[in-house]
PDB file of C-alpha atoms in Angstrom:
ATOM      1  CA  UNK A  24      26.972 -53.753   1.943  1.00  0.00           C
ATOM      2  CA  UNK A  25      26.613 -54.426   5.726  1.00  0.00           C
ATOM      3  CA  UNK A  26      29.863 -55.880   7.238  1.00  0.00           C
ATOM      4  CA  UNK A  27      29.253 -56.377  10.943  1.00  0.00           C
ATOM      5  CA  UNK A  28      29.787 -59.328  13.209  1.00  0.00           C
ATOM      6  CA  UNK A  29      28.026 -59.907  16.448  1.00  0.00           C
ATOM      7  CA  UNK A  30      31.247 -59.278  18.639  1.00  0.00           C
ATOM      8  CA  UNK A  31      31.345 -56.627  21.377  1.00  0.00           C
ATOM      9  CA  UNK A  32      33.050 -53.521  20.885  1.00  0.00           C
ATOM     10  CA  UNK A  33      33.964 -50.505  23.128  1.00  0.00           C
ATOM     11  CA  UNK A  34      32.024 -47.363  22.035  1.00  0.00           C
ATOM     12  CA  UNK A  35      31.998 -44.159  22.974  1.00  0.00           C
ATOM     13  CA  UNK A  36      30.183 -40.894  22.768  1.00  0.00           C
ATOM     14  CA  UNK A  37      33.366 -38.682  21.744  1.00  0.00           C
ATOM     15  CA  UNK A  38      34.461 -37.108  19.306  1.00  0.00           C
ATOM     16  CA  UNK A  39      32.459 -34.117  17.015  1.00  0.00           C
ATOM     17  CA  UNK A  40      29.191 -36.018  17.431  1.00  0.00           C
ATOM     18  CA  UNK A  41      29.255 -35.623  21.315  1.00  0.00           C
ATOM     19  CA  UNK A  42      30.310 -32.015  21.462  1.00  0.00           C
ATOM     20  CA  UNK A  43      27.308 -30.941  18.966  1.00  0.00           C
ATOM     21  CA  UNK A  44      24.914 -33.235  21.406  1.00  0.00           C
ATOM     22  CA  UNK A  45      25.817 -31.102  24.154  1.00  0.00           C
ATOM     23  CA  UNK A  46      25.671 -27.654  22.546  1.00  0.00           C
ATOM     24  CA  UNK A  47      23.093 -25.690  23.837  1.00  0.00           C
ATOM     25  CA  UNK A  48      20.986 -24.197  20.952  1.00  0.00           C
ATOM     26  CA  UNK A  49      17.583 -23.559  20.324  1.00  0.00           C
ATOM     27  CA  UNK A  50      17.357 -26.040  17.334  1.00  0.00           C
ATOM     28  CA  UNK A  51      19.284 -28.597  19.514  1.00  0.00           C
ATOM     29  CA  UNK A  52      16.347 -28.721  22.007  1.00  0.00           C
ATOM     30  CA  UNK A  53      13.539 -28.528  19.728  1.00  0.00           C
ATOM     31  CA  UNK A  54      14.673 -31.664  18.225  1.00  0.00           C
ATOM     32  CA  UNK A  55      15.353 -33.696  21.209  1.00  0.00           C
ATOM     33  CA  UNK A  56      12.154 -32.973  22.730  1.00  0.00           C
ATOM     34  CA  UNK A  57      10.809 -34.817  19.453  1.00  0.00           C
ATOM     35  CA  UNK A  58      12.718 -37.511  18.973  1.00  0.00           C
ATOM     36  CA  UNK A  59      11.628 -37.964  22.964  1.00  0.00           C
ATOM     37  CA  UNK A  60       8.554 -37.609  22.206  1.00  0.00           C
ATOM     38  CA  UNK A  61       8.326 -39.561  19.373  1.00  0.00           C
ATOM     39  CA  UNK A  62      10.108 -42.474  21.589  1.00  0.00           C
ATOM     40  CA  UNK A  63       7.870 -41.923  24.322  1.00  0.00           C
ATOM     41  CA  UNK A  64       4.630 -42.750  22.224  1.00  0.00           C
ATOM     42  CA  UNK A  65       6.428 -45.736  19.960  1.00  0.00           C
ATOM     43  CA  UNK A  66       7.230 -47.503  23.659  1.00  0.00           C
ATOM     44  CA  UNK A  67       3.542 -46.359  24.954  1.00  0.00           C
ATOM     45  CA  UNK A  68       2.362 -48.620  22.542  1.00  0.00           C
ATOM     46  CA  UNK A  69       4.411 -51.843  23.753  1.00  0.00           C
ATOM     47  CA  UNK A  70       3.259 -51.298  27.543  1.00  0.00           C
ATOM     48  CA  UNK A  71      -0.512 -50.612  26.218  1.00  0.00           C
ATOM     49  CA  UNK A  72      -0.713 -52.937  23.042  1.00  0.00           C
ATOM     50  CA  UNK A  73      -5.242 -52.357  23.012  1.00  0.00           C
ATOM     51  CA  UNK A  74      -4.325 -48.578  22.167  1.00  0.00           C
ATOM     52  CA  UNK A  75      -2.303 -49.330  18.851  1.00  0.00           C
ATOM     53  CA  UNK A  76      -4.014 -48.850  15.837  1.00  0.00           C
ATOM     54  CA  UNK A  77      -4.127 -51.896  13.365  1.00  0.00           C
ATOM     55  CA  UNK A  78      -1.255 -50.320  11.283  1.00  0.00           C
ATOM     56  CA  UNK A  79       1.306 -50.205  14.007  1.00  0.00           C
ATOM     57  CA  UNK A  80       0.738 -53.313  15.419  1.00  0.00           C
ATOM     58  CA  UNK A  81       1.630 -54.471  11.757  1.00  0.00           C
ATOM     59  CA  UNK A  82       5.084 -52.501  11.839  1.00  0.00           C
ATOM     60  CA  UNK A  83       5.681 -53.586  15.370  1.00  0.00           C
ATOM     61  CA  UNK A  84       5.552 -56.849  13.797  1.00  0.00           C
ATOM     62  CA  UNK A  85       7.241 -56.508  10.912  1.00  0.00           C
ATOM     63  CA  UNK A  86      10.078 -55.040  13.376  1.00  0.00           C
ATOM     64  CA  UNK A  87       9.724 -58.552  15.506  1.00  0.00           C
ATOM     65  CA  UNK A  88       9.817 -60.619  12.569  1.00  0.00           C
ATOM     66  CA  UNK A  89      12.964 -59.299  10.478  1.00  0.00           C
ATOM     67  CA  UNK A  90      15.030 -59.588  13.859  1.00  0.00           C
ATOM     68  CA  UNK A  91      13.240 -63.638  14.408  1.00  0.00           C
ATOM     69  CA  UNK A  92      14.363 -63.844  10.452  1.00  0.00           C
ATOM     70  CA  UNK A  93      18.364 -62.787  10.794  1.00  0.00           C
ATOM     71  CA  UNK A  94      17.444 -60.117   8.358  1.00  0.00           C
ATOM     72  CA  UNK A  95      19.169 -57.408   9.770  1.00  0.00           C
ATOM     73  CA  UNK A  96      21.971 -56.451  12.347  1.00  0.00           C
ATOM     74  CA  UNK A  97      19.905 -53.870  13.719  1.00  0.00           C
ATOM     75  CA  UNK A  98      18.587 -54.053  17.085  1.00  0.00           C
ATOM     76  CA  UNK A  99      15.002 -53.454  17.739  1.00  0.00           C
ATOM     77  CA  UNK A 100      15.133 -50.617  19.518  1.00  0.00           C
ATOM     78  CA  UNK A 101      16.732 -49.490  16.449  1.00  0.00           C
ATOM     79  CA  UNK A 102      14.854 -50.663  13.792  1.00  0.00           C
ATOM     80  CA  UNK A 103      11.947 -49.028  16.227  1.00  0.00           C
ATOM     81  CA  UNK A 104      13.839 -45.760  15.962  1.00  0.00           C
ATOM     82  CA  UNK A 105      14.167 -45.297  12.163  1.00  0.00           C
ATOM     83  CA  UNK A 106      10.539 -46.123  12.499  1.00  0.00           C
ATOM     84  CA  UNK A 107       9.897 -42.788  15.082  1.00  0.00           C
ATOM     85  CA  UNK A 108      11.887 -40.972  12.512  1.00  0.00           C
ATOM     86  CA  UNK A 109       9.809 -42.122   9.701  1.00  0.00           C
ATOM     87  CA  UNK A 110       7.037 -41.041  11.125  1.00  0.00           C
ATOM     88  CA  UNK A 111       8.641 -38.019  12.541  1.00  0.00           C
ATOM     89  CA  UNK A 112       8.646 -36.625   9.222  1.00  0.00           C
ATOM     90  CA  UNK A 113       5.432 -38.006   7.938  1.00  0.00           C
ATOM     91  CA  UNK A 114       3.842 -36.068  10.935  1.00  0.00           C
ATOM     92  CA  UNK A 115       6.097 -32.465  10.039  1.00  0.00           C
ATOM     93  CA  UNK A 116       5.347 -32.777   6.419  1.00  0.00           C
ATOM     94  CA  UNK A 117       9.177 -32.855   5.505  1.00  0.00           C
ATOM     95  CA  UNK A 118       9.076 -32.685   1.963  1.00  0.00           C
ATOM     96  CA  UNK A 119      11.956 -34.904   0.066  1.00  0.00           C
ATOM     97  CA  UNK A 120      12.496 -38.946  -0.598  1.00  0.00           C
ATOM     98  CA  UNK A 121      14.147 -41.603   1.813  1.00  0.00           C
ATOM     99  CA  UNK A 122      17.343 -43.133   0.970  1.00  0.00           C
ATOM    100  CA  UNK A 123      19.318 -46.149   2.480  1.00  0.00           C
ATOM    101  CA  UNK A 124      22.577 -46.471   1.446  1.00  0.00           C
ATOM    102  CA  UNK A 125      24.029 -50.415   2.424  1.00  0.00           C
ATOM    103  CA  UNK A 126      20.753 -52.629   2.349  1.00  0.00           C
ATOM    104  CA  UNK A 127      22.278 -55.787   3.144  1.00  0.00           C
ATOM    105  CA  UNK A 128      19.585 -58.359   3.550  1.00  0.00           C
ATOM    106  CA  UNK A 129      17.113 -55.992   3.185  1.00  0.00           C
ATOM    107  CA  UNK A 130      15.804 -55.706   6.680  1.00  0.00           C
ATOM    108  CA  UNK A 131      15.604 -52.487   7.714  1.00  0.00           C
ATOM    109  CA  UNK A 132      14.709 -51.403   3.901  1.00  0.00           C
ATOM    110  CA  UNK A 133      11.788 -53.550   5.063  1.00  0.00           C
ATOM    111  CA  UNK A 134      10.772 -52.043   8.366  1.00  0.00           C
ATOM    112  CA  UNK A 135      11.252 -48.932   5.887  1.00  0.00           C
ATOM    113  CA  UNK A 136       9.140 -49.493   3.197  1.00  0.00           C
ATOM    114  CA  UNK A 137       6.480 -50.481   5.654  1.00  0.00           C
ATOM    115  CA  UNK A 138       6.584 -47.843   7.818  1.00  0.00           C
ATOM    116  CA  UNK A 139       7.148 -44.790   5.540  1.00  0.00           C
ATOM    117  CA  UNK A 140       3.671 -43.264   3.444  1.00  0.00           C
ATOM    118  CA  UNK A 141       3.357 -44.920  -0.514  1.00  0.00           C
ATOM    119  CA  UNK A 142       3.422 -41.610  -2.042  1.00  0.00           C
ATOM    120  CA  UNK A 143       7.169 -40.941  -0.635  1.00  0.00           C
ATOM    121  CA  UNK A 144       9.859 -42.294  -2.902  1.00  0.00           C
ATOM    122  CA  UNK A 145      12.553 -45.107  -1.296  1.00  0.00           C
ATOM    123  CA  UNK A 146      15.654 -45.166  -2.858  1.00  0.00           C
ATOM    124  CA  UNK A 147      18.111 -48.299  -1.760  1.00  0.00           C
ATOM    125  CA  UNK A 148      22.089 -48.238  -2.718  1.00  0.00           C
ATOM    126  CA  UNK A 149      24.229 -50.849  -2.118  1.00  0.00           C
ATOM    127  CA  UNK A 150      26.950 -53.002  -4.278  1.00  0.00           C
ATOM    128  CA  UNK A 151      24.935 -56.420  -3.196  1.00  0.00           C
ATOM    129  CA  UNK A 152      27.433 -58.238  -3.310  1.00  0.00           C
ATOM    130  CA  UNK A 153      31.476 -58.440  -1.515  1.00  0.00           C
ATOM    131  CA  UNK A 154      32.154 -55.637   0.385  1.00  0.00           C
ATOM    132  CA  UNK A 155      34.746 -53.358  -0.992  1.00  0.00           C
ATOM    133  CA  UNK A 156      38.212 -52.864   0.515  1.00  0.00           C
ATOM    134  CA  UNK A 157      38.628 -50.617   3.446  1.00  0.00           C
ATOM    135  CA  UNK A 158      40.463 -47.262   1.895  1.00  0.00           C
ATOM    136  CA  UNK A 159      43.810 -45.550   3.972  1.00  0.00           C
ATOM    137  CA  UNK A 160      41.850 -43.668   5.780  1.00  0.00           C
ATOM    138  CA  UNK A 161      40.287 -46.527   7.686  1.00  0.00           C
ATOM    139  CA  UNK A 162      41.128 -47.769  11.112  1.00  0.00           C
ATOM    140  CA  UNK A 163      42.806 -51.020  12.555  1.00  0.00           C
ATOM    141  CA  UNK A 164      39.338 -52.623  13.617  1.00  0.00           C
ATOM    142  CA  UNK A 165      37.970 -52.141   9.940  1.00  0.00           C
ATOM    143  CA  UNK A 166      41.043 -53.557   8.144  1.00  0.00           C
ATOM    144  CA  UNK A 167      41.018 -56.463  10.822  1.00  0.00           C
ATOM    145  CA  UNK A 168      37.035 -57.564   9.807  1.00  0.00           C
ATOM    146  CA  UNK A 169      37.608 -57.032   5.925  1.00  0.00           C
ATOM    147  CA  UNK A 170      40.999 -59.553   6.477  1.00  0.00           C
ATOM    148  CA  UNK A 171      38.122 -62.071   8.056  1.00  0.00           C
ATOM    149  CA  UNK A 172      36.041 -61.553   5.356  1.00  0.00           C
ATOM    150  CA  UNK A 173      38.400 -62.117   2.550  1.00  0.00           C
ATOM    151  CA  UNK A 174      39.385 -65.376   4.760  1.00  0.00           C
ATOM    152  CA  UNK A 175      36.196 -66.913   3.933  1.00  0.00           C
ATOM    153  CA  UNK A 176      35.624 -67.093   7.630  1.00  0.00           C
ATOM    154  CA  UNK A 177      33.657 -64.584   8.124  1.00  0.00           C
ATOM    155  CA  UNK A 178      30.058 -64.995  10.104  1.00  0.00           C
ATOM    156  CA  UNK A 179      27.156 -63.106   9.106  1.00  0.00           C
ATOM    157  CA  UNK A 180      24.514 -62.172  11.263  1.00  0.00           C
ATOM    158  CA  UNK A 181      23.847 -64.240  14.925  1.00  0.00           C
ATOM    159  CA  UNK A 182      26.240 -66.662  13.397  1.00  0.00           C
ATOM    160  CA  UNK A 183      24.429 -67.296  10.182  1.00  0.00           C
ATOM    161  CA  UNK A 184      26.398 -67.849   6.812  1.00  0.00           C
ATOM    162  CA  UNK A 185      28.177 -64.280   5.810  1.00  0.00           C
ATOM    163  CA  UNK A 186      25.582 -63.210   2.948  1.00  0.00           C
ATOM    164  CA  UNK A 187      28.221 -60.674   1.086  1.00  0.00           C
ATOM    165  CA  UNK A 188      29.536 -64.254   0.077  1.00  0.00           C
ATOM    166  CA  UNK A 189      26.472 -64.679  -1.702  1.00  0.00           C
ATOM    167  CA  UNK A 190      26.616 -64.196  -5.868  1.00  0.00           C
ATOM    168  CA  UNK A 191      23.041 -63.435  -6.668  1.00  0.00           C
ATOM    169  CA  UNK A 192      22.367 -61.249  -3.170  1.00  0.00           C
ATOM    170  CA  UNK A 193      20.492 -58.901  -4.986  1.00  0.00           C
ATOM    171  CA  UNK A 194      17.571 -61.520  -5.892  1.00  0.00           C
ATOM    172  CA  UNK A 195      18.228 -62.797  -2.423  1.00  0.00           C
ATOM    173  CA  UNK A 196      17.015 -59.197  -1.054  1.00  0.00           C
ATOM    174  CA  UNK A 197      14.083 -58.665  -3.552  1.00  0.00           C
ATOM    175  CA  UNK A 198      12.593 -62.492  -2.440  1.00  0.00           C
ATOM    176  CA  UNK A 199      12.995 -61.055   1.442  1.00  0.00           C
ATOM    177  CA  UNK A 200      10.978 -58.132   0.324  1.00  0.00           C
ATOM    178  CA  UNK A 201       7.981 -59.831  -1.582  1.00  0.00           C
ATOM    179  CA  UNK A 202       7.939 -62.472   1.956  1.00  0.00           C
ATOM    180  CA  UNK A 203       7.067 -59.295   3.449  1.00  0.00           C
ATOM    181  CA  UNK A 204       4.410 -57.855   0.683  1.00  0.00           C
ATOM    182  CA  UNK A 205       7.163 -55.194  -0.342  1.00  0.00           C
ATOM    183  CA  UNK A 206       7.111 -54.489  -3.883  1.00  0.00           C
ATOM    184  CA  UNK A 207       8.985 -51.778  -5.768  1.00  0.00           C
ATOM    185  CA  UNK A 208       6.455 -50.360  -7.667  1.00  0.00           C
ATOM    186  CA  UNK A 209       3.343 -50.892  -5.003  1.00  0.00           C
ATOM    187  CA  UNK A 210       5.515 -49.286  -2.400  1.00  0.00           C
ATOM    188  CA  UNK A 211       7.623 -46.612  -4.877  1.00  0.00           C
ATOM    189  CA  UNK A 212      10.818 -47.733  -4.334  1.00  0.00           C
ATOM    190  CA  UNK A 213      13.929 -48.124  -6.427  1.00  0.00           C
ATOM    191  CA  UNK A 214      17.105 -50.292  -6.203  1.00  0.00           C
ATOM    192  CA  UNK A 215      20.433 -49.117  -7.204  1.00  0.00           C
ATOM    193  CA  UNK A 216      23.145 -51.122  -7.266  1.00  0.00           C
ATOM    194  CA  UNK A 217      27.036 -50.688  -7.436  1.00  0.00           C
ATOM    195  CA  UNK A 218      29.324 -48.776  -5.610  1.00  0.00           C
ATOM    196  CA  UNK A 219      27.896 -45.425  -3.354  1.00  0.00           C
ATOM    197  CA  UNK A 220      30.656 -43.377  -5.059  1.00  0.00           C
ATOM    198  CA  UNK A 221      29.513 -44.463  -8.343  1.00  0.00           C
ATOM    199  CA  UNK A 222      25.789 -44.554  -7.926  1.00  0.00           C
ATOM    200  CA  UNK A 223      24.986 -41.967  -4.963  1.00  0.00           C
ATOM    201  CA  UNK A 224      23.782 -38.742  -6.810  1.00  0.00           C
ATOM    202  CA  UNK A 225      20.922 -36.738  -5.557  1.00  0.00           C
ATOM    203  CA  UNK A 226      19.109 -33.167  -6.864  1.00  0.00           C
ATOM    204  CA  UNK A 227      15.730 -33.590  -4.763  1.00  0.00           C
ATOM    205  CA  UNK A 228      15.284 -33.065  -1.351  1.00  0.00           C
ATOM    206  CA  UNK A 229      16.097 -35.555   0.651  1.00  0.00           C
ATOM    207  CA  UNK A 230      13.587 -36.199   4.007  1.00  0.00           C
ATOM    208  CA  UNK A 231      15.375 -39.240   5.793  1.00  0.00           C
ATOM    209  CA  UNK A 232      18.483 -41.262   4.704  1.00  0.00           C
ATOM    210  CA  UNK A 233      19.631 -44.478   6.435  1.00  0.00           C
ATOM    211  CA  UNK A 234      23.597 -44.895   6.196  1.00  0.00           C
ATOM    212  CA  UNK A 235      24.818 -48.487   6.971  1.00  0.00           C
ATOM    213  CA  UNK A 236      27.696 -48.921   4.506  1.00  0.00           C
ATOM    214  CA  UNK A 237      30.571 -49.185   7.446  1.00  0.00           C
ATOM    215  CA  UNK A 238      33.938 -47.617   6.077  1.00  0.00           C
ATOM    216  CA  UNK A 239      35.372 -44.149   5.944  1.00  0.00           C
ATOM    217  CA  UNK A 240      34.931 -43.511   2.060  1.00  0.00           C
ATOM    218  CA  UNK A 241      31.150 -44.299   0.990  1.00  0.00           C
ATOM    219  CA  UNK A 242      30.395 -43.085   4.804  1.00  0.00           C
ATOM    220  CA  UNK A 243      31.904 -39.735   3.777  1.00  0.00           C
ATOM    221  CA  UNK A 244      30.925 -39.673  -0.131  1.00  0.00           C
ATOM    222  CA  UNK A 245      26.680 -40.357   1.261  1.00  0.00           C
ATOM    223  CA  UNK A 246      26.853 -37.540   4.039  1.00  0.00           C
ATOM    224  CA  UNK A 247      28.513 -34.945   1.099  1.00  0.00           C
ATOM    225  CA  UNK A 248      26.067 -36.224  -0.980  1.00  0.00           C
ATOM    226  CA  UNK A 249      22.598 -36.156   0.988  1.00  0.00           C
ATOM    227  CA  UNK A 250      23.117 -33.121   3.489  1.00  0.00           C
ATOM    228  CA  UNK A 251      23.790 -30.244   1.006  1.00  0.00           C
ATOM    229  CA  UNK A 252      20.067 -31.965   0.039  1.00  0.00           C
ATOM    230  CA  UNK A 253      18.479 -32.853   3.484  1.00  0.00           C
ATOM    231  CA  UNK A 254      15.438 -30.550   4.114  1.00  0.00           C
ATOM    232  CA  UNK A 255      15.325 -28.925   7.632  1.00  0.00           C
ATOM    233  CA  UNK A 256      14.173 -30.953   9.958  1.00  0.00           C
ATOM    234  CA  UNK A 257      15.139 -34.112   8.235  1.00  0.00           C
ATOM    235  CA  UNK A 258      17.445 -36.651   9.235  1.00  0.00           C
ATOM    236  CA  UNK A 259      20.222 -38.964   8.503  1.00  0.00           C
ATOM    237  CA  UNK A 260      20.342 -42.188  10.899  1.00  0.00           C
ATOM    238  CA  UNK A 261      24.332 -43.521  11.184  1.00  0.00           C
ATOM    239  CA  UNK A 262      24.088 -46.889  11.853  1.00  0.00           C
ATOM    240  CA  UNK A 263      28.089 -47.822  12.509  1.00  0.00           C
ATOM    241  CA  UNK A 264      29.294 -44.263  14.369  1.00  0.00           C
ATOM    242  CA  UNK A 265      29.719 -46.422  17.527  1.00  0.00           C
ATOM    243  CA  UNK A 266      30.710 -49.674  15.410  1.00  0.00           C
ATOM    244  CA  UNK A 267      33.170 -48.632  13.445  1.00  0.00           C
ATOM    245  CA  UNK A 268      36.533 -46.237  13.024  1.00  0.00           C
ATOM    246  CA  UNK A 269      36.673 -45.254  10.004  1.00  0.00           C
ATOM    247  CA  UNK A 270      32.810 -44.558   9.973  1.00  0.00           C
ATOM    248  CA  UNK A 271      33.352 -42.189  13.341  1.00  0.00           C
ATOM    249  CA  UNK A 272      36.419 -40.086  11.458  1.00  0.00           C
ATOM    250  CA  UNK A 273      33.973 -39.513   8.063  1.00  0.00           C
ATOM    251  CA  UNK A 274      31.388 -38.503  10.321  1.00  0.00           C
ATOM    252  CA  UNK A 275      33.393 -36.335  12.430  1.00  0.00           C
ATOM    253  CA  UNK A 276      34.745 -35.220   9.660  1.00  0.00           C
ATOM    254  CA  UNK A 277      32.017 -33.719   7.699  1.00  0.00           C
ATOM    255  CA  UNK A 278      30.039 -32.489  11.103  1.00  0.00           C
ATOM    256  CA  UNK A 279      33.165 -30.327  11.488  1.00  0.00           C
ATOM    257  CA  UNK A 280      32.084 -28.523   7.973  1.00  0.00           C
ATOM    258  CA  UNK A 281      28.403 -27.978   8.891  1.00  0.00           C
ATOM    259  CA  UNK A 282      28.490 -26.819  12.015  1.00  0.00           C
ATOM    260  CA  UNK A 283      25.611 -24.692  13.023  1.00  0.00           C
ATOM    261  CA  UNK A 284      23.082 -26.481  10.402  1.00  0.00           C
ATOM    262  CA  UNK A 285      22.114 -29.687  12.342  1.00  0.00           C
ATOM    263  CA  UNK A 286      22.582 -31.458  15.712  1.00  0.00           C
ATOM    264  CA  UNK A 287      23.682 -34.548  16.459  1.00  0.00           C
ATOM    265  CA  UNK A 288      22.346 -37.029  19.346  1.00  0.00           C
ATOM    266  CA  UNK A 289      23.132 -40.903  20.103  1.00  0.00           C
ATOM    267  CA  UNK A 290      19.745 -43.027  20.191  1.00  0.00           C
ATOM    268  CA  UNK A 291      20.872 -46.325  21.591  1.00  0.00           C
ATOM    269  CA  UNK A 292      23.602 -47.600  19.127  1.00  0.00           C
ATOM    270  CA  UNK A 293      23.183 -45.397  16.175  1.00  0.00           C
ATOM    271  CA  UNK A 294      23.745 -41.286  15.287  1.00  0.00           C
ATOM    272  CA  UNK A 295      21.339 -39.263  14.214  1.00  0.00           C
ATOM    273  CA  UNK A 296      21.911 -35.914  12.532  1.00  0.00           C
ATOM    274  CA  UNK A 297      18.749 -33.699  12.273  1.00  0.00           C
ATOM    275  CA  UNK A 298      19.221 -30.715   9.971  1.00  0.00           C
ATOM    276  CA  UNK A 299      18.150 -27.500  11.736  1.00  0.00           C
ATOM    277  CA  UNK A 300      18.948 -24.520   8.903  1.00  0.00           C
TER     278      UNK A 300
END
């Protein structure tokens, strides 16, 4: 459940995630040359639209039209980044399935489900509904949106009514899905709903995972869950790292316990964590 508002905030780059972008190992520069690369040719094709091939002008404009639609908080540079990465390991054959834990409207599940090949699996977790309560280990700037939220005041995204006040959110997500010729079985995707700490258990390999669910507790309880199963060379896409506090100390957190077994680099406004042993 996606809790964001459109307000400024100060972010950084400190903390665990910036020392492990500027260690300088092998696996560290092996993957930023790809995710360069990878960003190089996704941009190549805005400045030289006659080159794309019919397929990704179609995700290019399913990207466009889930921004036009308020379907996501997600810029789109990076809604076009969980694209690169979805191709990323498309093109490396990393085996495993794609999860996204906190769906909210469903927009990036879309960009997702569009992007990504039909014979991968796409699992989605979120409550779909209120957002639960911040635990103790949160920060000030998480307890101060959930105290907006549980005002009834809060906005949702570029203003629009706040959809976690919505009581049938799920159907609400599934409708935004078939608008965009998404369907759970024709693209093999599942929908799991209820709380991450209740729902959240994985014994595959895992390829990509998209983590959006804001607060320090189902932050931490999806990165112990999906990187003991994240295949080398996958990745796991933070979306709040530079959003929120209590998201940063989870994160920081559980990079301190895996150090040596992935690298960590900003992309714009989101982490990603790229296994490497």
């Amino acid at each position: 459940m996606k809790s964001t508002d459109s307000s400024p905030r100060n972010v950084t780059n400190s903390g665990l995630a910036g020392q492990y972008d500027r260690s300088p190992s092998a696996g560290r520069i092996h993957a930023v040359r790809v995710f360069d690369l990878l960003a190089r040719a996704w941009r190549s094709g805005a400045n030289g639209r006659n080159s794309e091939s019919p397929r990704q002008k179609h995700i290019r404009g399913v990207v466009r039209n889930v921004g036009r639609q308020n379907l996501t908080y997600l810029s789109r540079n990076s809604l076009e980044h969980l694209v690169a990465v979805c191709e990323q390991i498309d093109d490396l054959h990393i085996p495993g399935l794609i999860i996204e834990a906190g769906c909210a409207l469903g927009g990036s599940a879309i960009v997702l489900a569009t992007a990504k090949g039909l014979e991968r699996r796409f699992d989605i977790y979120d409550v779909f509904g209120m957002i639960p309560a911040p635990s103790p280990e949160d920060t000030p700037d998480v307890f101060k949106r959930y105290s907006t939220i549980l005002s009834g005041k809060a906005r949702g995204i570029r203003g629009s009514p706040y959809y976690g006040y919505e009581s049938n959110l799920l159907d609400i997500v599934l409708a935004n899905f078939k608008r965009f010729g998404i369907g759970l079985e024709t693209h093999n995707m599942r929908v799991v709903k209820g709380l991450i700490q209740d729902t959240l258990s994985i014994n595959e390999p895992v390829a990509m995972a998209h983590i959006d669910v804001d607060w320090y507790s189902p932050v931490k309880v999806s990165l112990s869950r999906i990187f003991p199963n994240l295949s080398v060379g996958g990745t796991i896409v933070l979306d709040d790292y530079f959003a929120w506090g209590g998201c940063k100390k989870a994160t920081d957190e559980y990079l301190a316990t895996v150090q040596g077994q992935c690298v960590a680099m900003r992309t714009g406004s989101v982490l990603s964590i790229t296994r490497t042993s």
